[in-house]
Each structure stands twice: as structure tokens, then as C-alpha cells.
Coordinates of C-alpha atoms in Angstrom, one line a residue:
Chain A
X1037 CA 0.0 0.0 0.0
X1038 CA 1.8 3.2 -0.9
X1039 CA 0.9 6.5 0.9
X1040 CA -0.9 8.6 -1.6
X1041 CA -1.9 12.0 -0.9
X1042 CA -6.0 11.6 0.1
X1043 CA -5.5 7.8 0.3
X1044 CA -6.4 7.7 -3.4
X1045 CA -5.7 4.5 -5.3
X1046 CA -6.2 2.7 -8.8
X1047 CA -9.0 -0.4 -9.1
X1048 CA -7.7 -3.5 -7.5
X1049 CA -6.1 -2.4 -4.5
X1050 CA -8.3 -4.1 -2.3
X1051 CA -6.0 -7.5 -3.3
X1052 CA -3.1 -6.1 -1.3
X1053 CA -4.8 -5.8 2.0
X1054 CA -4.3 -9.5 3.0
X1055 CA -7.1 -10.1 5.4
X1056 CA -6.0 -13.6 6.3
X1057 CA -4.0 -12.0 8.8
X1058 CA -7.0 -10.8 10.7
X1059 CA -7.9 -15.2 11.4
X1060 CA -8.0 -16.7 14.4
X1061 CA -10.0 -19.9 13.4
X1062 CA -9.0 -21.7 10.1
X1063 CA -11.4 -23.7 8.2
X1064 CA -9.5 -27.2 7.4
X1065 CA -11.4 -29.0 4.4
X1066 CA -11.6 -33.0 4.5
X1067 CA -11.8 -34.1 1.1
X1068 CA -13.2 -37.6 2.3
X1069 CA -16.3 -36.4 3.8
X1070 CA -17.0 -33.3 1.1
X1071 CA -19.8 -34.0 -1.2
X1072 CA -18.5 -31.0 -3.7
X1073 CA -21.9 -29.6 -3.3
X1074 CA -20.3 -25.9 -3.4
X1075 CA -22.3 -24.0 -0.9
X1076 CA -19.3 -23.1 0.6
X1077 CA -18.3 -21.1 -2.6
X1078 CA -21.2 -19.6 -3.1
X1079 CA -21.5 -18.4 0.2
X1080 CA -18.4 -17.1 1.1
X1081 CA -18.4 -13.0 1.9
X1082 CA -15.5 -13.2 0.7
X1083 CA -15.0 -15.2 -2.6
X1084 CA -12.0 -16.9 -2.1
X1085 CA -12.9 -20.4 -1.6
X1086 CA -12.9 -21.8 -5.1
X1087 CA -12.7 -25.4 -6.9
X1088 CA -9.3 -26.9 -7.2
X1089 CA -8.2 -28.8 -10.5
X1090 CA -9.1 -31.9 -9.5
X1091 CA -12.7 -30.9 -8.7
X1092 CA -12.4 -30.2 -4.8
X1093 CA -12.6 -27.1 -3.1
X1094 CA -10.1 -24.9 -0.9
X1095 CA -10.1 -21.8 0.7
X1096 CA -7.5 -19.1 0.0
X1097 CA -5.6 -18.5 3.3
X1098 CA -4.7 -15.6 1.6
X1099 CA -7.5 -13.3 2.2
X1100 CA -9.7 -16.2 4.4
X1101 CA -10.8 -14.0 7.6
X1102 CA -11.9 -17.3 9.6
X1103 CA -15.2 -16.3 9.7
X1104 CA -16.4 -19.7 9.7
X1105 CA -19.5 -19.5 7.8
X1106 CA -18.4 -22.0 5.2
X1107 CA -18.2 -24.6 8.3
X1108 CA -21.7 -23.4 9.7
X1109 CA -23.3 -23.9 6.6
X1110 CA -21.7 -27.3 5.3
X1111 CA -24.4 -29.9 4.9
X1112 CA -22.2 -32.3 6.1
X1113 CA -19.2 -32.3 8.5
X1114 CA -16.7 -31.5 5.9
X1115 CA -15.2 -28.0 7.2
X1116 CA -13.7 -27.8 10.7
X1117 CA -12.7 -24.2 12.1
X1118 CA -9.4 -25.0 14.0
X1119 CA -7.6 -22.6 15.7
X1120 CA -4.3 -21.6 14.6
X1121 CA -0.9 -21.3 15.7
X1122 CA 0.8 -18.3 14.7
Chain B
X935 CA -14.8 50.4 -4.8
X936 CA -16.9 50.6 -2.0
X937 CA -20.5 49.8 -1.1
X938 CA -22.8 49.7 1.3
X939 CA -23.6 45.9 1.6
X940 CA -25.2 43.4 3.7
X941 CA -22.1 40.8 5.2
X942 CA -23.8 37.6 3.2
X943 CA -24.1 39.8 0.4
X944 CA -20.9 40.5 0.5
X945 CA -19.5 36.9 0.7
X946 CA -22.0 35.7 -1.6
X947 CA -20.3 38.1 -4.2
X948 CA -16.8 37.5 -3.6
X949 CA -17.8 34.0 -3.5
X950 CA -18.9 34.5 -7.0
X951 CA -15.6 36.0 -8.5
X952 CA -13.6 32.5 -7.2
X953 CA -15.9 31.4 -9.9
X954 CA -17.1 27.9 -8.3
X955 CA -17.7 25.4 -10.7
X956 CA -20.1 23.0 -8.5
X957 CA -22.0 24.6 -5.3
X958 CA -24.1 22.4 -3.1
X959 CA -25.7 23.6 0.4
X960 CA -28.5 24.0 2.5
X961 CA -30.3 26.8 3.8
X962 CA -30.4 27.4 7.3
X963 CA -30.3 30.8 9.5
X964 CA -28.7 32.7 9.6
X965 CA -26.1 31.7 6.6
X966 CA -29.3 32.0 4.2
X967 CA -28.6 34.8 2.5
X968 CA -25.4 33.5 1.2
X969 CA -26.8 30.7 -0.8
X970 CA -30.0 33.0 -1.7
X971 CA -27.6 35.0 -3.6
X972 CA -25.6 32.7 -5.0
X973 CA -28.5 30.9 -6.7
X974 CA -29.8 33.9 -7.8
X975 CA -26.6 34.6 -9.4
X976 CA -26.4 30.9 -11.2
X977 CA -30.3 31.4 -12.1
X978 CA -29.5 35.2 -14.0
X979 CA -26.6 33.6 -15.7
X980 CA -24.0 35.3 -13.7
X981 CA -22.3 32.8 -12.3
X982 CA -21.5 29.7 -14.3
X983 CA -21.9 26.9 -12.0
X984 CA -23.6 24.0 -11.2
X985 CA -26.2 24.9 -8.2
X986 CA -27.2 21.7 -6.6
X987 CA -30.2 21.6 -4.4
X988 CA -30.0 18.9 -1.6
X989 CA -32.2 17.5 1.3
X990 CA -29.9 18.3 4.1
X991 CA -26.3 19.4 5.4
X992 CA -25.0 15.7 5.0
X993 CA -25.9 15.3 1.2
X994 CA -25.1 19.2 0.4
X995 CA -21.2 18.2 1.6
X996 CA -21.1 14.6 0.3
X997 CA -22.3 16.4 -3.5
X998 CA -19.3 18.6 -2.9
X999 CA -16.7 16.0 -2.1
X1000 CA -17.7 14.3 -5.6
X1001 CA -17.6 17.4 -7.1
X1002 CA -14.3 17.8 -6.0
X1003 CA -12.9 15.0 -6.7
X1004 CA -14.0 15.0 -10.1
X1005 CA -11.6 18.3 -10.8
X1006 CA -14.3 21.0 -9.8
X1007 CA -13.4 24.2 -7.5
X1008 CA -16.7 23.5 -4.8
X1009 CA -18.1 25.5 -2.4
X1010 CA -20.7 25.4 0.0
X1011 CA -22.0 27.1 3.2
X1012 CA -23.6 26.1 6.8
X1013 CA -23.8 26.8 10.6
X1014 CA -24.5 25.3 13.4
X1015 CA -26.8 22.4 13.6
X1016 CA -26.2 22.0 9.5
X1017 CA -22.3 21.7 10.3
X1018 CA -23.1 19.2 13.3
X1019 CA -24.8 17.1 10.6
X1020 CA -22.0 17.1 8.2
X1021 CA -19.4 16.3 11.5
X1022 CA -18.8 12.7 9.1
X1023 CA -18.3 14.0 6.4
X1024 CA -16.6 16.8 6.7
X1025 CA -13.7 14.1 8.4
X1026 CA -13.9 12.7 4.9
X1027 CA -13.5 15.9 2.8
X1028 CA -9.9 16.5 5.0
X1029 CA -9.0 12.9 4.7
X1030 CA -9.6 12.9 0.4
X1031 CA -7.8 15.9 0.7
X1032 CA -10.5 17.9 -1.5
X1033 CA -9.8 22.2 -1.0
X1034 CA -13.2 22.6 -0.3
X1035 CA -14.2 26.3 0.8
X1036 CA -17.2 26.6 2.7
X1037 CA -18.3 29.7 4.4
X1038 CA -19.6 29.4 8.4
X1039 CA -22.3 31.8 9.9
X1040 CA -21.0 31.0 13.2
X1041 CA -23.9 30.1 15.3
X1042 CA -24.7 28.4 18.4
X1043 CA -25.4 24.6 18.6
X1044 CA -28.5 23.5 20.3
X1045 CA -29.4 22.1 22.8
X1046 CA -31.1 24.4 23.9
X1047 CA -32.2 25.9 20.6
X1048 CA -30.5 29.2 19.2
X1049 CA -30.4 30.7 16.4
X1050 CA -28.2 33.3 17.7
X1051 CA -23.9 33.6 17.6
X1052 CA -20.9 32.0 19.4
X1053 CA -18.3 30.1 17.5
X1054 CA -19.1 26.4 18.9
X1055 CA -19.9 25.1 15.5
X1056 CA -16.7 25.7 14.0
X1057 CA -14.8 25.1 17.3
X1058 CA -16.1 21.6 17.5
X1059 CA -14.5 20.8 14.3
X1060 CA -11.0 22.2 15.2
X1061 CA -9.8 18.7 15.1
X1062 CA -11.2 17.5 11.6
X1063 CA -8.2 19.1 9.2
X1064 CA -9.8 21.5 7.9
X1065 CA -8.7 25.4 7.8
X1066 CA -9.9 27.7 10.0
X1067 CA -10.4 31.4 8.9
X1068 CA -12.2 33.8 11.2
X1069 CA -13.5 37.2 10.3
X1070 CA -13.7 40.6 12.5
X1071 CA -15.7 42.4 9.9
X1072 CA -17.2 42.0 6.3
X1073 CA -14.5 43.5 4.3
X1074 CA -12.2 40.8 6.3
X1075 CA -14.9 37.9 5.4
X1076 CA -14.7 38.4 1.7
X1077 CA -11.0 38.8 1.3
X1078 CA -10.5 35.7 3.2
X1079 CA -12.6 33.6 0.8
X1080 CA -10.1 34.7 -2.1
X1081 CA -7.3 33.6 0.5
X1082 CA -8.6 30.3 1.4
X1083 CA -9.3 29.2 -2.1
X1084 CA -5.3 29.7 -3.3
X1085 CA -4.2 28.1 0.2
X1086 CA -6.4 25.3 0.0
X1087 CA -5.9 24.8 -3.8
X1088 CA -2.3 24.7 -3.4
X1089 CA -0.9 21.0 -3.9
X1090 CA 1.7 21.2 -1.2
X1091 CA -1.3 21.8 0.9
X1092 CA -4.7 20.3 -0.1
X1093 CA -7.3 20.9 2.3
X1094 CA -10.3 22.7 2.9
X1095 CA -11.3 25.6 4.5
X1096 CA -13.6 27.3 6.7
X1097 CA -14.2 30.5 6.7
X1098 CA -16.1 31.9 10.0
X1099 CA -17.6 35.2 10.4
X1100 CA -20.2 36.0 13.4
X1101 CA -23.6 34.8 12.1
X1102 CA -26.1 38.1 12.3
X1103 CA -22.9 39.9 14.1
X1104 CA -21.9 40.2 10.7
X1105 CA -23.8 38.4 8.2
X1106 CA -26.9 40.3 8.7
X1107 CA -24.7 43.9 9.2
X1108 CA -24.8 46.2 6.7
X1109 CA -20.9 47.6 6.4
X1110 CA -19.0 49.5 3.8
X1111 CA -17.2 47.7 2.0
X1112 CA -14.2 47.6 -0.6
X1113 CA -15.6 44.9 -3.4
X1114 CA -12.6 43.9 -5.7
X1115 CA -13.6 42.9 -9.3
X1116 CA -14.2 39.6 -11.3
X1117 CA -10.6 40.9 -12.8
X1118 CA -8.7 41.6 -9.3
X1119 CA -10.0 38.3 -8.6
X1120 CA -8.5 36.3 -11.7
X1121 CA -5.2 37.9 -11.2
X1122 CA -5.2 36.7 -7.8
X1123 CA -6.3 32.7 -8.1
X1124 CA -5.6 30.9 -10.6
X1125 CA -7.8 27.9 -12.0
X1126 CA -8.0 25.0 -10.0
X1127 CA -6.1 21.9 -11.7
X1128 CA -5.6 19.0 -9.7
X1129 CA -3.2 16.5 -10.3
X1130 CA -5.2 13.8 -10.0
X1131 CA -9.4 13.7 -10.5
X1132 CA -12.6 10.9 -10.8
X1133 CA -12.3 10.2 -14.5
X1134 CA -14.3 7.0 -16.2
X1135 CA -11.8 6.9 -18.6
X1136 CA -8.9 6.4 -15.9
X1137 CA -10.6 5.1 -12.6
X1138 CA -9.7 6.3 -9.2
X1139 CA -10.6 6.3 -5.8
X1140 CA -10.4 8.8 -3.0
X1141 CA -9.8 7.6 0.9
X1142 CA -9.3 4.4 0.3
X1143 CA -9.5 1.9 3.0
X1144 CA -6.4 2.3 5.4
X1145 CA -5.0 -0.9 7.9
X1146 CA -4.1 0.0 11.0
X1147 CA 0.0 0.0 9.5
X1148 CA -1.3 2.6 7.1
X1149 CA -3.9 5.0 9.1
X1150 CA -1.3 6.8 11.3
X1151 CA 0.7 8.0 8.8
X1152 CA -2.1 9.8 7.0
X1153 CA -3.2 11.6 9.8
X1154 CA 0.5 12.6 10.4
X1155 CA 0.4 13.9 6.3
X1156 CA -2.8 15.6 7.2
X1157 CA -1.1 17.2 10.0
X1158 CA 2.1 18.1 8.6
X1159 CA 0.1 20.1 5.5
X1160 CA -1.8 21.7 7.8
X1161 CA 1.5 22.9 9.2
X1162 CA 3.1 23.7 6.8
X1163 CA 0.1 25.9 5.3
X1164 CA 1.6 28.8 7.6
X1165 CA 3.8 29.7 4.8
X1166 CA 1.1 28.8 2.2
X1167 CA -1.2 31.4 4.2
X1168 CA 1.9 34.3 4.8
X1169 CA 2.6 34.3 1.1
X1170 CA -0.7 34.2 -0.4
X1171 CA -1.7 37.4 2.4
X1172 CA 1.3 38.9 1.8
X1173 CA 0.8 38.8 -1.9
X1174 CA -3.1 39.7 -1.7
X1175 CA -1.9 42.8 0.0
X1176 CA 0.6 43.8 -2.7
X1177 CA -1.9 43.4 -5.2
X1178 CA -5.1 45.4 -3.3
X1179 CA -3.7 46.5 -0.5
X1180 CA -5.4 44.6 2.5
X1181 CA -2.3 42.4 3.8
X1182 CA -3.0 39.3 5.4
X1183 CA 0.5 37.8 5.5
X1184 CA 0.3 37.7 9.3
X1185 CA -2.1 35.1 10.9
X1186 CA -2.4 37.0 14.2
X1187 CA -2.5 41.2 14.1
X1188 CA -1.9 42.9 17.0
X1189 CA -4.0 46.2 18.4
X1190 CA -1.5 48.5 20.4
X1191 CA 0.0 46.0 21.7
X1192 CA 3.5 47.2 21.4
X1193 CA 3.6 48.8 25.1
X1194 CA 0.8 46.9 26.4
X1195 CA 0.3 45.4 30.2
X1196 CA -2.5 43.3 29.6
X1197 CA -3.3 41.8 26.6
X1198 CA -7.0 40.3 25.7
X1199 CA -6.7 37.2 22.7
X1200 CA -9.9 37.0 20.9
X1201 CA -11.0 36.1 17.4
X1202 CA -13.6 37.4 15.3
X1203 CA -16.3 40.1 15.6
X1204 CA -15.9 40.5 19.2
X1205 CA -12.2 42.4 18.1
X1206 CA -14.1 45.2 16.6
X1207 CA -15.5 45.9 20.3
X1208 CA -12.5 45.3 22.0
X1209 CA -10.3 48.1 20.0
X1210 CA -13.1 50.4 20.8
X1211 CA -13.0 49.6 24.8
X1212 CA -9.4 49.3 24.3
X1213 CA -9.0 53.2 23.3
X1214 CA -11.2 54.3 25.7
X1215 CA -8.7 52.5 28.4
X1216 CA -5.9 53.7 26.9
X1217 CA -7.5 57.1 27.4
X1218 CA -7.7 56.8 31.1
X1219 CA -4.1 55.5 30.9
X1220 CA -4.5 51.2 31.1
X1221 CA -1.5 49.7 29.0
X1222 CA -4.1 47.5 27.0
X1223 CA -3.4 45.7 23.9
X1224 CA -5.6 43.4 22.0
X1225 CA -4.4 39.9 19.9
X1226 CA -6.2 38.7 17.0
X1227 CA -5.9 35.5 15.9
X1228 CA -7.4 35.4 12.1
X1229 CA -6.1 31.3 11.4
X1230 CA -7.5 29.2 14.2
X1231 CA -6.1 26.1 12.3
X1232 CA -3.2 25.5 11.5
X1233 CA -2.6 27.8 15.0
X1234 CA 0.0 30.4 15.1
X1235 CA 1.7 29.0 18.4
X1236 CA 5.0 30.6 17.3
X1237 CA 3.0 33.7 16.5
X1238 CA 0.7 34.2 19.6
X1239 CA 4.2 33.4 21.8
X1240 CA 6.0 36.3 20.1
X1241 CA 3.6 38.6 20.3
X1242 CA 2.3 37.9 23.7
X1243 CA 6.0 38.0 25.2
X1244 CA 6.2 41.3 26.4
X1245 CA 3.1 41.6 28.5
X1246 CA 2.1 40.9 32.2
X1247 CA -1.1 39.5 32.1
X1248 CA -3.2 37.7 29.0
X1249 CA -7.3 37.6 29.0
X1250 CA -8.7 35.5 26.1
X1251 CA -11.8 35.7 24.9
X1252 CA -14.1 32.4 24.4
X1253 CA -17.0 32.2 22.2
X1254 CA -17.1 28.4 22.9
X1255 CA -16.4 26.1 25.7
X1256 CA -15.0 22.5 25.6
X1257 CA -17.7 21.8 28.2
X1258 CA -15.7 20.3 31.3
X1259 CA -12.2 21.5 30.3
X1260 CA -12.1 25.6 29.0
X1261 CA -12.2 27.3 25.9
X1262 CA -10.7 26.4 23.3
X1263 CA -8.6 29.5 22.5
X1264 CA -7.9 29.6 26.3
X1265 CA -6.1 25.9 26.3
X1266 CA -4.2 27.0 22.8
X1267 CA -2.7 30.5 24.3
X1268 CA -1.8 28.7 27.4
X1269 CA 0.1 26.2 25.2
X1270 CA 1.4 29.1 23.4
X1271 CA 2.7 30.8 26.6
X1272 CA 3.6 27.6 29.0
X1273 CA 6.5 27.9 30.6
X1274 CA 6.8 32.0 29.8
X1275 CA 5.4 32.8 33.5
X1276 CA 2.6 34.8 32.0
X1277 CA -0.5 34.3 33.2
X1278 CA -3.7 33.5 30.8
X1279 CA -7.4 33.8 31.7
X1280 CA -9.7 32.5 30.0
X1281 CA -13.3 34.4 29.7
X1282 CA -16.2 32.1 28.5
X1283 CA -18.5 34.9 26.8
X1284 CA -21.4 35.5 24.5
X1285 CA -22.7 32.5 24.2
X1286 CA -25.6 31.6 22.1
X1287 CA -26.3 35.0 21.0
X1288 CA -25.5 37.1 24.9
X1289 CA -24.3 40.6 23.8
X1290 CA -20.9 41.8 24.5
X1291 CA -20.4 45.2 24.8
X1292 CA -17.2 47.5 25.9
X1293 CA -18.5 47.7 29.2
X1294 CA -17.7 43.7 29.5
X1295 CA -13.9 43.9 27.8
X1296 CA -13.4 47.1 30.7
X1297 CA -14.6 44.6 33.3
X1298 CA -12.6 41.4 31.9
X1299 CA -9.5 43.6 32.0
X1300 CA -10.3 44.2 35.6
X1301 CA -11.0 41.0 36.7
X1302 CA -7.6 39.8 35.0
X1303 CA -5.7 42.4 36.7
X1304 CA -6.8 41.2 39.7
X1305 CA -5.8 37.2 38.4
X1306 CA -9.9 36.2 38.4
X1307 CA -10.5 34.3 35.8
X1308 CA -10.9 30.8 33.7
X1309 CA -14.6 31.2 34.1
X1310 CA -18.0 31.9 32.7
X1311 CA -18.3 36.0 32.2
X1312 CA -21.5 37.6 32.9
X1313 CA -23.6 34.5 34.3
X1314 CA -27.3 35.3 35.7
X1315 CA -27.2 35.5 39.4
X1316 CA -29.7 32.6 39.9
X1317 CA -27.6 29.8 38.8
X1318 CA -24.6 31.1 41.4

């Protein structure tokens, strides 16, 4: 982030903050209980789970805020929230 | 050359020759008058701008910030309960770093309900980076308009800029008063061209989202302009004052002050009433002086130090109070002086509309000289 006069910046910025740093709880994925239904993508405030190339999906620790809802809203049991270590 | 004209009048006009491009405000007593005009003007053709009508304080000041940004020189005016609604975004217009110019009725904030003058509006947004310019008479609140446009415009600078002048006090006075022409005026300020500006073609935005390793530092920027707008101010006065011959290079103007015992710190109309009870004093042989402080923010500390040196005793005048502390010019002049041994007063008057006449300056000066004061001047007996 550079320190423009006003705070002004270009389209796009909003991919440097990394809000990943902001987790606490990390959503682990278990590939032998998901069902690749995708309501976890679809209902992610933040769009950045997304389907893998082999068909599965992962969050992006990137810019994942451990907000959990992907786990609360699993139909199954596929998405722990584990804390982290840091 | 010189009229006879009514103080919003006045502004309204000189308003005019800064030739704003986008003007959004509110009506609201008693800065009415103002915007009256200046639609008027737009309507007859005489002003080419963009008058936008708006449902309240908080949308007149958010249509100026977009104006702004998109390249515009913007202007709007308020007081009192309509600045207290734009408290948000006026934050916002400092922190875009948009040179906004908005003229200030100054009037008292409710509650209880007044329409009448102190300076608490304004006051209360000391700490929101925006300019503070306040007027002792009409001739002084249309030159600074032409002042606070080039300071505000300028790009080491970038902010915007109040400028205050006692509502009815002043706005509703009819004074002589030298008007400077559409000409004068485009000699002095020069079209606004910002470096950067809301464009579809090239996309931008303003006050972007700032982390907590990011926020910090803009305030410090903020600061630091702000600052370093003394100069911005001293050369733009200085200059004004070679060009029509009103200087307002100094940010504080002292009133026989040279010799002076006590000297009384005010700012705005009340200064015009203190030089007159000032001369009468010096009549019956007080060593009075009187301070004026014309730029409230950035403030002059270096200024009001120097020029306060010399003296024995300092009264300052309040036309606000931070409710539970003092007022506000009170805590800057004691910063100003701390550690100089001179006592400062402070004098909490006229507030909400409560005249102030010479009789009052005689009988601060007294109670200074006899080290009464950081108090409330003039209360009703019934609440002692």
C-alpha cells in the first residue's frame, strides 16, 4: 500500500490488503467427507474459496478472515474451524 | 470600490468571483442569505456553476466531495446544527484531501435551541483538518474567501477551509465595503487543476480503506500540511496585500499591543468591540493591547508566543467552551505561553447570541488584573 496524498488509489487495490491476517480460526477442508456440493463457494463474503483442478474445493488462506460461515453452513461435517498457531 | 452591503451579500459576491464550478448547500439561518444569492446569481446567468439543491447538510457536503474529486473548485455554506450534521463528512472531505471552501455563519449549537452567535460550530471541528479562517468584519470575510481558495488549492497543501464570520454579528450587518472585481479576482487565483481527478476513462478512488500500518501516517500527512500551510497562508496574504492592499500575511494582528500590560486574545467580531473599549482604556491610561488571531487552524503557536512576550497578564476571549475543560482558544494560548510565567485567563463569553459590549472587555481587563479568571463571564445571578 503506498501513501498517496488523500489515500487515493487505482481499481484493485483491495487485493493487497491480505485479510488472512486478521484469522484466528481456520477452516480445514476434508476431502473424504465433502460432497462438492459448493455452498461453501457460493457463500463465502469473501469469494475466495474456489474449486481446485481436481474438482475439490479450498479456501484461499490468503484473504480467508476465519469467519467460519463455510463450516456453519456445510451440509455435512466436511469443514472444521481450528484454531491456529501463529 | 466601496459599497454599502449586507455581510452575506458581501460573501455571496466575492464567492462569486472565485468562480465555483459546482456549489451544493442547505439553507439554514442565519447563513441563508449567502446561498439566496448565490442561486440567484447561477439562475441570471452570472455565475456559471452547477447549483445543486440537496435534502440536508450531510448530502449538500457529500455532493461537494464528488464534485471535487472530479476536478471542480466547490463551495458550499452552513452553521451550526447543519455543520453538526455534516461532522462525518466533513472528516472525509480532509482525509480525500479535497480544498473545499465553505463559508460558516457561526452560530450556536443546540441544545437548547439558538439561532443566535458564538463560534461552537466551527470550534467543534478544530480537530477535523480543515482550515480555520475567522472574520472581524465583512470587508475581512470576503477577502479571506479569495485567501482560502489559493491556500487550499495549493498542492503542497490540499485541504479545505472554513471560513467563520459571526452569524447576524456580521452576516446580517450592513458595512462599507471595498468589493474587488471579477478581474482583481482572476489575477489573484488561478484555475484550479488537480493533479489527479474521478475520471471513467482512468478510474480512481479517493480515501481508500487504510489498515491499522497505514492510518497513522495519514493523519500525520494531514497534520504536517496543515502545518506547513503557515507559509502557504503568509505568502498568499502577503501577496493579496501587494496586489489590493489589505495584507493578510500575518495570521495573528496585533492592536496596540507594542507597550501593552494586559493583553486580551480573541478572534472574530468580538475584536471590533475590544479596540473600541481598548481606546477608551488607553484614554484613562491602562496599558491595553488586543491579539487577533485570524487562522485558528493551523494555529499560530510561534505567533501568539512572540507577540504575547512582552506583557504581564493575557485575558482570552471564548465564544465556545469544551464543556468540562475551558475554551478552546484559552487551552491554545496557554500552550502558546507555558512555561513564559505569564499568566492567561480565560473568559467564556457571549454565548448563544448574549451581547458583548465595551462595558464587558473594561470589566474582563479588571478581573484579570486582579488574576480572576478561567470562568464563565457575565452569568445570571440565579444559577450562582
Amino acid at each position: 500500500m503506498a501513501l498517496a496524498v488523500g489515500c487515493r488509489a487505482r481499481p484493485g487495490k483491495s487485493r493487497d490488503n491480505k485479510t488472512g491476517s486478521w484469522r484466528v480460526f481456520k477452516p480445514v477442508f476434508d476431502r473424504e467427507k465433502c460432497t462438492q456440493c459448493g455452498l461453501c463457494m457460493t457463500l463465502c463474503p469473501e469469494g475466495c474459496v474456489h474449486e481446485t483442478e481436481e474438482g475439490f474445493v479450498a479456501p484461499d488462506y490468503t484473504y480467508c478472515k476465519g469467519c467460519g460461515i463455510c463450516a456453519e453452513e456445510c451440509p455435512g461435517t466436511a469443514i472444521a474451524m481450528k484454531q491456529e498457531e501463529k | 470600490m466601496m459599497e454599502i452591503t449586507e455581510g452575506s451579500h458581501a460573501v455571496a459576491e466575492a464567492v462569486k468571483f472565485c468562480r465555483p464550478q459546482v456549489i451544493a448547500a442547505y439553507p439554514i439561518t442565519p447563513q441563508t442569505h449567502i446561498v439566496e444569492a448565490l442561486a440567484e446569481y447561477v439562475a441570471n446567468c452570472e455565475l456559471d456553476a452547477e447549483y445543486i439543491t440537496v435534502e440536508n447538510e450531510f448530502s449538500a457536503l457529500s455532493a461537494c466531495i464528488g464534485a471535487s474529486a472530479a476536478g471542480s473548485r466547490t463551495y458550499s455554506a452552513t452553521t451550526s446544527q447543519g455543520l453538526a450534521l455534516m461532522f462525518e463528512v466533513c472528516f472525509n472531505v480532509a482525509g480525500m484531501r479535497l480544498p473545499i471552501v465553505m463559508s460558516i455563519a457561526n452560530r450556536a449549537l443546540g441544545a437548547p435551541l439558538s439561532i443566535w452567535n458564538d463560534q461552537q460550530d466551527s470550534i467543534s471541528l478544530r480537530d477535523s483538518g480543515w482550515l480555520q479562517f475567522y472574520a472581524e468584519d465583512n470587508q475581512e470575510a470576503t477577502d479571506l474567501h479569495y485567501i482560502a481558495y489559493r491556500v487550499a488549492e495549493e498542492s503542497s497543501v490540499l485541504l479545505p477551509a472554513f471560513v467563520c464570520f459571526d452569524g447576524f454579528i456580521l452576516s446580517h450587518t450592513y458595512e462599507p465595503i471595498d468589493m474587488l472585481t471579477q478581474d482583481d479576482i482572476d489575477r489573484f487565483l488561478p484555475k484550479y487543476t488537480p493533479s489527479e481527478r474521478l475520471d471513467a476513462a482512468d478510474p480512481i478512488s479517493f480515501g481508500m480503506y487504510a489498515t491499522p500500518e497505514y492510518y497513522h501516517e495519514f493523519r500525520y500527512e494531514m497534520d504536517r500540511a496543515l502545518k506547513e500551510s503557515k507559509a502557504i497562508i503568509h505568502k498568499a496574504g502577503k501577496e493579496f496585500g501587494q496586489m489590493f492592499g489589505r495584507d493578510y500575511s500575518a495570521m495573528v494582528e496585533g492592536y496596540r499591543l507594542e507597550d501593552a500590560e494586559t493583553a486580551i486574545v480573541a478572534l472574530g467580531s468580538i475584536c471590533g468591540t475590544t479596540k473600541d473599549a481598548i481606546d477608551e482604556m488607553r484614554d484613562e491610561g491602562k496599558k491595553v493591547g488586543l491579539l487577533k488571531i485570524r487562522v485558528f487552524r493551523p494555529f499560530p503557536t510561534e505567533d501568539v508566543a512572540k507577540a504575547l512576550l512582552h506583557v504581564k497578564r493575557v485575558a482570552v476571549l471564548d465564544k465556545n467552551i469544551s464543556l468540562g475543560a475551558k475554551g478552546a482558544v484559552t487551552l491554545e494560548v496557554k500552550d502558546a505561553l507555558y512555561n513564559s510565567g505569564i499568566p492567561v485567563k480565560g473568559y467564556i463569553i457571549g454565548l448563544g447570541g448574549r451581547d458583548v459590549r465595551k462595558k464587558d472587555i473594561k470589566e474582563i481587563v479588571a478581573l484579570v488584573e486582579k488574576g480572576q479568571g478561567d470562568m464563565f463571564y457575565g452569568l445570571r445571578t440565579e444559577v450562582l
